[in-house]
Amino acid sequence: MFYLKPLFLSVIGSVIGITAYCQALQWSSFVDSITTFSSPRPVQLTSDSVLDFVIGGGLDSTISNYGIMAFDGANGNMLWNVQTRDEIFASAVFNDITGDAVPDVYIGGRSAELRAINGADGTVIWEFFPEGDTIDPADSGWYNFYSAQVIPDQNTDGTKDLLVANGGDHSIPSWDTVRPPGHIMILDGLTGAILAKAVVPDSQETYCSPLLVDLKNNGNYNVIFGTGGETARGSMWTVPLSSLLANDLSAAIAIATDNGRGFIAPPAVADLDGDLTLDIIIQGFNGIIYAVNGSTNLPMWTVT
């Protein structure tokens, strides 16, 4: 995660060969009057052999002409930009839903901002809550969208779908402990329609991007997600995908918990003990790193 004001994006190219460790600045691109918490994501949007970049930006609670931007990886020129009503702080994911062989872009942020963008020309394919331009999304129970994950097709329409979290009312002052609960959702990748939605089991906020993973490589998927915040208790949870599809997370198991702070960073997975099952690595906002056995959901170790 990085913070730039204004946005200054640069690419370093490695010189391969005798001078393998030499690096040189290839290009830089400057966009005024915005900040960014979004990480640039590489994707092939042009017809050359150089990967391009998509990144979000903007200012909290401010309309921006540069909420979503694509840059040509070969020269740093802006390929297209999309105006948004609020800051786009999530990072992009990609899937071609227009059938033109160019990946399209999913990216979200504050005030229920979540959009599918045509990767070829930057036009908006769908917007989750377009009413947010005229009414406060919080009044309809919609808050921030975090970085999504493209997941296998769940409604047999031939298009991969999206796993995403919604939560965190940024308009509430930090001292206010009464906060709306977060939701874990599956959206139709083609239209943005809600396929599944469930409140988190502890009714806390969520700021964590959820993860869909087949821990045992046997076709049984779990959703791993975090709750809580900087000053609010929370847990990291795991639940079968089937539970989320049934709009019910009450069967979720807490695999790490802190009574003072939550879990904001997304989990990672790796086979730590050589049993061919992926284990779960978690970093809490309390500064503790947890390793959890993917077979038993029991703790393996912690680092403080």
mmCIF file of C-alpha atoms in Angstrom:
data_model
loop_
_atom_site.group_PDB
_atom_site.id
_atom_site.type_symbol
_atom_site.label_atom_id
_atom_site.label_comp_id
_atom_site.label_asym_id
_atom_site.label_seq_id
_atom_site.Cartn_x
_atom_site.Cartn_y
_atom_site.Cartn_z
ATOM 1 C CA MET A 1 0.000 0.000 0.000
ATOM 2 C CA PHE A 2 1.397 3.408 -0.895
ATOM 3 C CA TYR A 3 0.384 7.042 -0.618
ATOM 4 C CA LEU A 4 1.252 9.601 -3.247
ATOM 5 C CA LYS A 5 0.124 13.200 -3.515
ATOM 6 C CA PRO A 6 -0.127 13.934 -6.355
ATOM 7 C CA LEU A 7 0.017 10.618 -8.173
ATOM 8 C CA PHE A 8 3.433 9.935 -9.642
ATOM 9 C CA LEU A 9 3.693 6.556 -11.341
ATOM 10 C CA SER A 10 7.002 5.266 -12.629
ATOM 11 C CA VAL A 11 8.301 2.053 -14.125
ATOM 12 C CA ILE A 12 11.819 0.694 -13.745
ATOM 13 C CA GLY A 13 13.047 -1.606 -16.498
ATOM 14 C CA SER A 14 15.651 -4.298 -15.859
ATOM 15 C CA VAL A 15 18.427 -4.677 -18.412
ATOM 16 C CA ILE A 16 18.820 -8.405 -19.022
ATOM 17 C CA GLY A 17 22.191 -9.764 -20.072
ATOM 18 C CA ILE A 18 25.698 -8.833 -19.005
ATOM 19 C CA THR A 19 24.375 -5.941 -16.924
ATOM 20 C CA ALA A 20 21.614 -8.030 -15.352
ATOM 21 C CA TYR A 21 21.511 -5.931 -12.181
ATOM 22 C CA CYS A 22 21.446 -2.547 -13.889
ATOM 23 C CA GLN A 23 18.149 -0.666 -13.832
ATOM 24 C CA ALA A 24 17.024 2.464 -15.602
ATOM 25 C CA LEU A 25 13.902 4.601 -15.451
ATOM 26 C CA GLN A 26 11.833 3.828 -18.548
ATOM 27 C CA TRP A 27 9.073 6.389 -18.068
ATOM 28 C CA SER A 28 7.110 8.350 -15.493
ATOM 29 C CA SER A 29 3.546 9.650 -15.550
ATOM 30 C CA PHE A 30 2.126 12.487 -13.465
ATOM 31 C CA VAL A 31 -1.521 13.082 -12.511
ATOM 32 C CA ASP A 32 -2.269 16.176 -10.447
ATOM 33 C CA SER A 33 -4.758 16.702 -7.603
ATOM 34 C CA ILE A 34 -5.307 13.092 -6.528
ATOM 35 C CA THR A 35 -3.914 10.635 -4.024
ATOM 36 C CA THR A 36 -3.864 6.863 -4.271
ATOM 37 C CA PHE A 37 -4.014 3.854 -1.984
ATOM 38 C CA SER A 38 -4.612 1.564 -4.960
ATOM 39 C CA SER A 39 -1.789 -0.660 -6.168
ATOM 40 C CA PRO A 40 -1.088 -0.626 -9.928
ATOM 41 C CA ARG A 41 -2.051 -3.905 -11.571
ATOM 42 C CA PRO A 42 -0.468 -5.118 -14.844
ATOM 43 C CA VAL A 43 -2.683 -6.201 -17.732
ATOM 44 C CA GLN A 44 -2.448 -6.381 -21.522
ATOM 45 C CA LEU A 45 -4.759 -3.670 -22.862
ATOM 46 C CA THR A 46 -2.923 -2.717 -26.056
ATOM 47 C CA SER A 47 -1.762 -4.737 -29.043
ATOM 48 C CA ASP A 48 1.951 -4.550 -28.244
ATOM 49 C CA SER A 49 3.920 -7.026 -26.132
ATOM 50 C CA VAL A 50 4.297 -4.727 -23.107
ATOM 51 C CA LEU A 51 1.972 -5.049 -20.125
ATOM 52 C CA ASP A 52 -0.068 -1.976 -19.247
ATOM 53 C CA PHE A 53 -1.295 -0.771 -15.823
ATOM 54 C CA VAL A 54 -4.602 0.050 -14.161
ATOM 55 C CA ILE A 55 -4.765 1.989 -10.890
ATOM 56 C CA GLY A 56 -7.404 3.755 -8.795
ATOM 57 C CA GLY A 57 -7.159 7.201 -7.251
ATOM 58 C CA GLY A 58 -9.047 10.221 -5.994
ATOM 59 C CA LEU A 59 -9.807 12.033 -2.749
ATOM 60 C CA ASP A 60 -12.114 10.925 0.065
ATOM 61 C CA SER A 61 -15.702 12.129 -0.514
ATOM 62 C CA THR A 62 -14.723 14.014 -3.676
ATOM 63 C CA ILE A 63 -15.677 13.561 -7.329
ATOM 64 C CA SER A 64 -12.596 12.917 -9.452
ATOM 65 C CA ASN A 65 -12.017 12.718 -13.193
ATOM 66 C CA TYR A 66 -9.190 10.294 -12.427
ATOM 67 C CA GLY A 67 -10.872 7.764 -10.179
ATOM 68 C CA ILE A 68 -9.811 4.907 -12.457
ATOM 69 C CA MET A 69 -6.858 5.165 -14.834
ATOM 70 C CA ALA A 70 -5.113 2.947 -17.366
ATOM 71 C CA PHE A 71 -1.557 3.621 -18.509
ATOM 72 C CA ASP A 72 0.341 2.327 -21.518
ATOM 73 C CA GLY A 73 3.162 0.207 -20.147
ATOM 74 C CA ALA A 74 5.426 1.040 -23.081
ATOM 75 C CA ASN A 75 5.492 4.811 -22.642
ATOM 76 C CA GLY A 76 3.392 5.838 -19.618
ATOM 77 C CA ASN A 77 0.719 7.605 -21.638
ATOM 78 C CA MET A 78 -2.739 7.498 -20.125
ATOM 79 C CA LEU A 79 -4.901 5.154 -22.181
ATOM 80 C CA TRP A 80 -8.173 6.165 -20.558
ATOM 81 C CA ASN A 81 -9.629 7.508 -17.319
ATOM 82 C CA VAL A 82 -13.014 7.192 -15.613
ATOM 83 C CA GLN A 83 -14.737 9.795 -13.455
ATOM 84 C CA THR A 84 -15.921 8.507 -10.064
ATOM 85 C CA ARG A 85 -17.966 10.091 -7.292
ATOM 86 C CA ASP A 86 -15.516 9.029 -4.568
ATOM 87 C CA GLU A 87 -12.036 7.656 -4.004
ATOM 88 C CA ILE A 88 -11.114 4.348 -5.657
ATOM 89 C CA PHE A 89 -8.652 2.764 -3.231
ATOM 90 C CA ALA A 90 -9.025 -0.921 -4.132
ATOM 91 C CA SER A 91 -6.811 -2.654 -6.669
ATOM 92 C CA ALA A 92 -8.074 -3.880 -10.018
ATOM 93 C CA VAL A 93 -8.814 -7.433 -11.119
ATOM 94 C CA PHE A 94 -9.508 -8.481 -14.683
ATOM 95 C CA ASN A 95 -11.727 -10.686 -16.824
ATOM 96 C CA ASP A 96 -12.839 -10.331 -20.439
ATOM 97 C CA ILE A 97 -16.632 -10.037 -20.289
ATOM 98 C CA THR A 98 -17.111 -8.261 -23.627
ATOM 99 C CA GLY A 99 -15.606 -11.022 -25.762
ATOM 100 C CA ASP A 100 -13.105 -8.770 -27.534
ATOM 101 C CA ALA A 101 -10.026 -10.597 -26.161
ATOM 102 C CA VAL A 102 -9.080 -7.513 -24.099
ATOM 103 C CA PRO A 103 -9.371 -7.989 -20.315
ATOM 104 C CA ASP A 104 -12.010 -5.825 -18.695
ATOM 105 C CA VAL A 105 -11.494 -4.194 -15.302
ATOM 106 C CA TYR A 106 -13.246 -4.572 -11.940
ATOM 107 C CA ILE A 107 -12.317 -2.033 -9.275
ATOM 108 C CA GLY A 108 -14.018 -0.419 -6.272
ATOM 109 C CA GLY A 109 -13.696 2.023 -3.423
ATOM 110 C CA ARG A 110 -15.628 4.322 -1.116
ATOM 111 C CA SER A 111 -19.356 5.081 -1.166
ATOM 112 C CA ALA A 112 -20.371 1.803 -2.849
ATOM 113 C CA GLU A 113 -18.117 2.506 -5.826
ATOM 114 C CA LEU A 114 -17.667 -0.747 -7.767
ATOM 115 C CA ARG A 115 -17.492 -0.750 -11.529
ATOM 116 C CA ALA A 116 -16.773 -2.981 -14.477
ATOM 117 C CA ILE A 117 -14.803 -1.044 -17.086
ATOM 118 C CA ASN A 118 -14.202 -1.962 -20.718
ATOM 119 C CA GLY A 119 -10.463 -2.504 -20.865
ATOM 120 C CA ALA A 120 -10.238 -1.479 -24.508
ATOM 121 C CA ASP A 121 -11.710 2.010 -24.240
ATOM 122 C CA GLY A 122 -12.548 2.809 -20.589
ATOM 123 C CA THR A 123 -16.328 2.867 -20.969
ATOM 124 C CA VAL A 124 -18.362 1.726 -17.972
ATOM 125 C CA ILE A 125 -19.961 -1.696 -18.530
ATOM 126 C CA TRP A 126 -21.830 -1.690 -15.230
ATOM 127 C CA GLU A 127 -21.854 0.181 -11.950
ATOM 128 C CA PHE A 128 -23.022 -1.515 -8.754
ATOM 129 C CA PHE A 129 -24.861 1.467 -7.245
ATOM 130 C CA PRO A 130 -25.328 4.260 -9.788
ATOM 131 C CA GLU A 131 -27.915 5.842 -7.483
ATOM 132 C CA GLY A 132 -24.975 6.886 -5.311
ATOM 133 C CA ASP A 133 -24.494 9.937 -7.508
ATOM 134 C CA THR A 134 -27.670 11.459 -6.059
ATOM 135 C CA ILE A 135 -28.277 9.702 -2.718
ATOM 136 C CA ASP A 136 -25.993 8.646 0.120
ATOM 137 C CA PRO A 137 -25.204 4.926 -0.368
ATOM 138 C CA ALA A 138 -25.031 4.502 3.427
ATOM 139 C CA ASP A 139 -28.749 5.275 3.597
ATOM 140 C CA SER A 140 -29.288 2.124 1.530
ATOM 141 C CA GLY A 141 -26.843 0.059 3.578
ATOM 142 C CA TRP A 142 -23.920 0.210 1.149
ATOM 143 C CA TYR A 143 -20.421 1.240 2.180
ATOM 144 C CA ASN A 144 -16.900 0.674 0.841
ATOM 145 C CA PHE A 145 -16.006 -2.057 -1.634
ATOM 146 C CA TYR A 146 -12.583 -3.647 -1.228
ATOM 147 C CA SER A 147 -10.409 -5.495 -3.737
ATOM 148 C CA ALA A 148 -12.455 -8.229 -5.391
ATOM 149 C CA GLN A 149 -11.469 -11.733 -6.490
ATOM 150 C CA VAL A 150 -12.523 -13.228 -9.809
ATOM 151 C CA ILE A 151 -13.950 -16.662 -8.986
ATOM 152 C CA PRO A 152 -15.417 -19.564 -10.988
ATOM 153 C CA ASP A 153 -18.834 -19.052 -12.571
ATOM 154 C CA GLN A 154 -21.511 -19.520 -9.889
ATOM 155 C CA ASN A 155 -24.708 -18.996 -11.908
ATOM 156 C CA THR A 156 -23.810 -20.937 -15.087
ATOM 157 C CA ASP A 157 -24.021 -17.935 -17.385
ATOM 158 C CA GLY A 158 -20.577 -18.642 -18.811
ATOM 159 C CA THR A 159 -18.883 -15.696 -17.081
ATOM 160 C CA LYS A 160 -16.676 -15.818 -14.015
ATOM 161 C CA ASP A 161 -18.089 -13.982 -11.008
ATOM 162 C CA LEU A 162 -16.779 -11.756 -8.197
ATOM 163 C CA LEU A 163 -16.175 -12.337 -4.492
ATOM 164 C CA VAL A 164 -16.048 -9.030 -2.626
ATOM 165 C CA ALA A 165 -16.571 -7.435 0.790
ATOM 166 C CA ASN A 166 -18.670 -4.355 1.510
ATOM 167 C CA GLY A 167 -18.398 -2.446 4.767
ATOM 168 C CA GLY A 168 -16.779 0.376 6.694
ATOM 169 C CA ASP A 169 -18.670 3.665 6.911
ATOM 170 C CA HIS A 170 -15.917 6.239 6.437
ATOM 171 C CA SER A 171 -18.246 9.063 7.462
ATOM 172 C CA ILE A 172 -18.439 7.824 11.082
ATOM 173 C CA PRO A 173 -15.933 9.518 13.446
ATOM 174 C CA SER A 174 -13.197 7.301 14.872
ATOM 175 C CA TRP A 175 -14.525 7.538 18.441
ATOM 176 C CA ASP A 176 -17.990 6.235 17.504
ATOM 177 C CA THR A 177 -18.208 2.533 18.382
ATOM 178 C CA VAL A 178 -21.666 1.988 16.855
ATOM 179 C CA ARG A 179 -20.830 0.858 13.349
ATOM 180 C CA PRO A 180 -22.713 -1.009 10.622
ATOM 181 C CA PRO A 181 -21.802 -4.678 10.076
ATOM 182 C CA GLY A 182 -19.933 -5.774 6.979
ATOM 183 C CA HIS A 183 -21.160 -8.144 4.300
ATOM 184 C CA ILE A 184 -19.456 -10.752 2.138
ATOM 185 C CA MET A 185 -20.919 -10.934 -1.352
ATOM 186 C CA ILE A 186 -20.799 -12.756 -4.662
ATOM 187 C CA LEU A 187 -21.708 -10.645 -7.685
ATOM 188 C CA ASP A 188 -22.487 -11.641 -11.253
ATOM 189 C CA GLY A 189 -19.377 -10.757 -13.215
ATOM 190 C CA LEU A 190 -21.403 -9.938 -16.318
ATOM 191 C CA THR A 191 -24.007 -7.617 -14.787
ATOM 192 C CA GLY A 192 -23.005 -6.829 -11.191
ATOM 193 C CA ALA A 193 -26.210 -8.400 -9.852
ATOM 194 C CA ILE A 194 -26.064 -9.856 -6.339
ATOM 195 C CA LEU A 195 -25.813 -13.656 -6.401
ATOM 196 C CA ALA A 196 -25.163 -14.045 -2.662
ATOM 197 C CA LYS A 197 -24.907 -11.708 0.318
ATOM 198 C CA ALA A 198 -24.417 -12.476 4.011
ATOM 199 C CA VAL A 199 -23.679 -10.398 7.089
ATOM 200 C CA VAL A 200 -20.428 -11.289 8.858
ATOM 201 C CA PRO A 201 -21.003 -13.615 11.844
ATOM 202 C CA ASP A 202 -19.867 -11.216 14.575
ATOM 203 C CA SER A 203 -21.729 -8.219 13.092
ATOM 204 C CA GLN A 204 -18.509 -6.203 13.094
ATOM 205 C CA GLU A 205 -17.215 -3.991 10.322
ATOM 206 C CA THR A 206 -15.100 -5.435 7.554
ATOM 207 C CA TYR A 207 -12.202 -3.825 5.722
ATOM 208 C CA CYS A 208 -10.649 -7.091 4.544
ATOM 209 C CA SER A 209 -10.692 -8.434 0.995
ATOM 210 C CA PRO A 210 -12.029 -12.010 1.183
ATOM 211 C CA LEU A 211 -10.264 -14.990 -0.343
ATOM 212 C CA LEU A 212 -11.795 -18.024 -2.063
ATOM 213 C CA VAL A 213 -9.441 -20.998 -1.914
ATOM 214 C CA ASP A 214 -9.470 -24.778 -2.329
ATOM 215 C CA LEU A 215 -7.163 -25.617 0.574
ATOM 216 C CA LYS A 216 -7.034 -29.371 -0.050
ATOM 217 C CA ASN A 217 -7.175 -29.245 -3.866
ATOM 218 C CA ASN A 218 -10.248 -31.464 -3.823
ATOM 219 C CA GLY A 219 -12.836 -29.108 -5.297
ATOM 220 C CA ASN A 220 -14.198 -27.973 -1.929
ATOM 221 C CA TYR A 221 -13.835 -24.209 -1.695
ATOM 222 C CA ASN A 222 -13.707 -22.088 1.439
ATOM 223 C CA VAL A 223 -14.140 -18.351 1.861
ATOM 224 C CA ILE A 224 -11.677 -16.732 4.275
ATOM 225 C CA PHE A 225 -12.529 -13.220 5.461
ATOM 226 C CA GLY A 226 -11.675 -10.766 8.219
ATOM 227 C CA THR A 227 -13.713 -8.531 10.515
ATOM 228 C CA GLY A 228 -12.972 -5.647 12.867
ATOM 229 C CA GLY A 229 -10.910 -2.522 12.383
ATOM 230 C CA GLU A 230 -8.136 -0.357 13.777
ATOM 231 C CA THR A 231 -9.822 -0.028 17.164
ATOM 232 C CA ALA A 232 -12.632 -2.593 16.911
ATOM 233 C CA ARG A 233 -12.342 -6.258 17.845
ATOM 234 C CA GLY A 234 -12.576 -8.840 15.117
ATOM 235 C CA SER A 235 -11.572 -12.226 13.786
ATOM 236 C CA MET A 236 -10.352 -14.030 10.714
ATOM 237 C CA TRP A 237 -12.973 -16.543 9.629
ATOM 238 C CA THR A 238 -13.293 -19.531 7.318
ATOM 239 C CA VAL A 239 -16.535 -20.931 5.935
ATOM 240 C CA PRO A 240 -17.529 -23.250 3.069
ATOM 241 C CA LEU A 241 -18.464 -21.474 -0.143
ATOM 242 C CA SER A 242 -21.802 -23.290 0.000
ATOM 243 C CA SER A 243 -22.695 -21.346 3.149
ATOM 244 C CA LEU A 244 -22.128 -18.005 1.464
ATOM 245 C CA LEU A 245 -24.147 -19.146 -1.547
ATOM 246 C CA ALA A 246 -26.955 -19.869 0.941
ATOM 247 C CA ASN A 247 -26.607 -16.279 2.271
ATOM 248 C CA ASP A 248 -25.634 -17.525 5.740
ATOM 249 C CA LEU A 249 -22.238 -17.236 7.457
ATOM 250 C CA SER A 250 -23.356 -18.519 10.850
ATOM 251 C CA ALA A 251 -21.310 -21.707 10.325
ATOM 252 C CA ALA A 252 -18.073 -19.723 9.947
ATOM 253 C CA ILE A 253 -15.194 -20.705 12.236
ATOM 254 C CA ALA A 254 -12.995 -18.023 13.818
ATOM 255 C CA ILE A 255 -9.382 -19.087 13.220
ATOM 256 C CA ALA A 256 -7.797 -15.992 14.812
ATOM 257 C CA THR A 257 -9.350 -13.437 17.162
ATOM 258 C CA ASP A 258 -8.322 -10.258 18.942
ATOM 259 C CA ASN A 259 -10.512 -8.463 21.469
ATOM 260 C CA GLY A 260 -9.053 -5.036 20.793
ATOM 261 C CA ARG A 261 -8.268 -4.835 17.090
ATOM 262 C CA GLY A 262 -9.438 -6.432 13.893
ATOM 263 C CA PHE A 263 -8.112 -8.134 10.781
ATOM 264 C CA ILE A 264 -7.744 -5.840 7.795
ATOM 265 C CA ALA A 265 -4.960 -7.352 5.684
ATOM 266 C CA PRO A 266 -6.125 -10.202 3.426
ATOM 267 C CA PRO A 267 -4.872 -13.697 4.323
ATOM 268 C CA ALA A 268 -2.244 -15.642 2.403
ATOM 269 C CA VAL A 269 -2.024 -19.408 1.903
ATOM 270 C CA ALA A 270 0.917 -21.816 1.622
ATOM 271 C CA ASP A 271 1.639 -25.420 2.555
ATOM 272 C CA LEU A 272 3.797 -24.869 5.645
ATOM 273 C CA ASP A 273 3.995 -28.448 6.928
ATOM 274 C CA GLY A 274 4.244 -30.480 3.736
ATOM 275 C CA ASP A 275 0.891 -32.281 4.107
ATOM 276 C CA LEU A 276 -0.340 -31.115 0.662
ATOM 277 C CA THR A 277 -2.976 -28.891 2.282
ATOM 278 C CA LEU A 278 -2.623 -25.134 2.126
ATOM 279 C CA ASP A 279 -2.258 -23.445 5.501
ATOM 280 C CA ILE A 280 -3.443 -19.920 6.279
ATOM 281 C CA ILE A 281 -1.151 -17.020 7.174
ATOM 282 C CA ILE A 282 -2.814 -14.025 8.810
ATOM 283 C CA GLN A 283 -1.603 -10.620 9.959
ATOM 284 C CA GLY A 284 -3.778 -8.920 12.548
ATOM 285 C CA PHE A 285 -3.933 -5.194 13.150
ATOM 286 C CA ASN A 286 -2.525 -6.062 16.585
ATOM 287 C CA GLY A 287 0.843 -6.730 14.931
ATOM 288 C CA ILE A 288 0.681 -10.505 15.379
ATOM 289 C CA ILE A 289 1.257 -12.913 12.493
ATOM 290 C CA TYR A 290 -0.678 -16.160 12.796
ATOM 291 C CA ALA A 291 -0.226 -19.463 10.967
ATOM 292 C CA VAL A 292 -3.302 -21.709 10.995
ATOM 293 C CA ASN A 293 -3.397 -25.346 9.895
ATOM 294 C CA GLY A 294 -5.551 -25.637 6.792
ATOM 295 C CA SER A 295 -6.674 -29.165 7.680
ATOM 296 C CA THR A 296 -7.678 -28.589 11.308
ATOM 297 C CA ASN A 297 -8.165 -24.791 11.618
ATOM 298 C CA LEU A 298 -5.901 -24.991 14.684
ATOM 299 C CA PRO A 299 -3.011 -22.584 15.332
ATOM 300 C CA MET A 300 0.448 -23.633 14.161
ATOM 301 C CA TRP A 301 2.463 -20.669 15.443
ATOM 302 C CA THR A 302 2.357 -16.920 16.020
ATOM 303 C CA VAL A 303 4.959 -14.172 15.707
ATOM 304 C CA THR A 304 4.639 -10.939 17.667
#
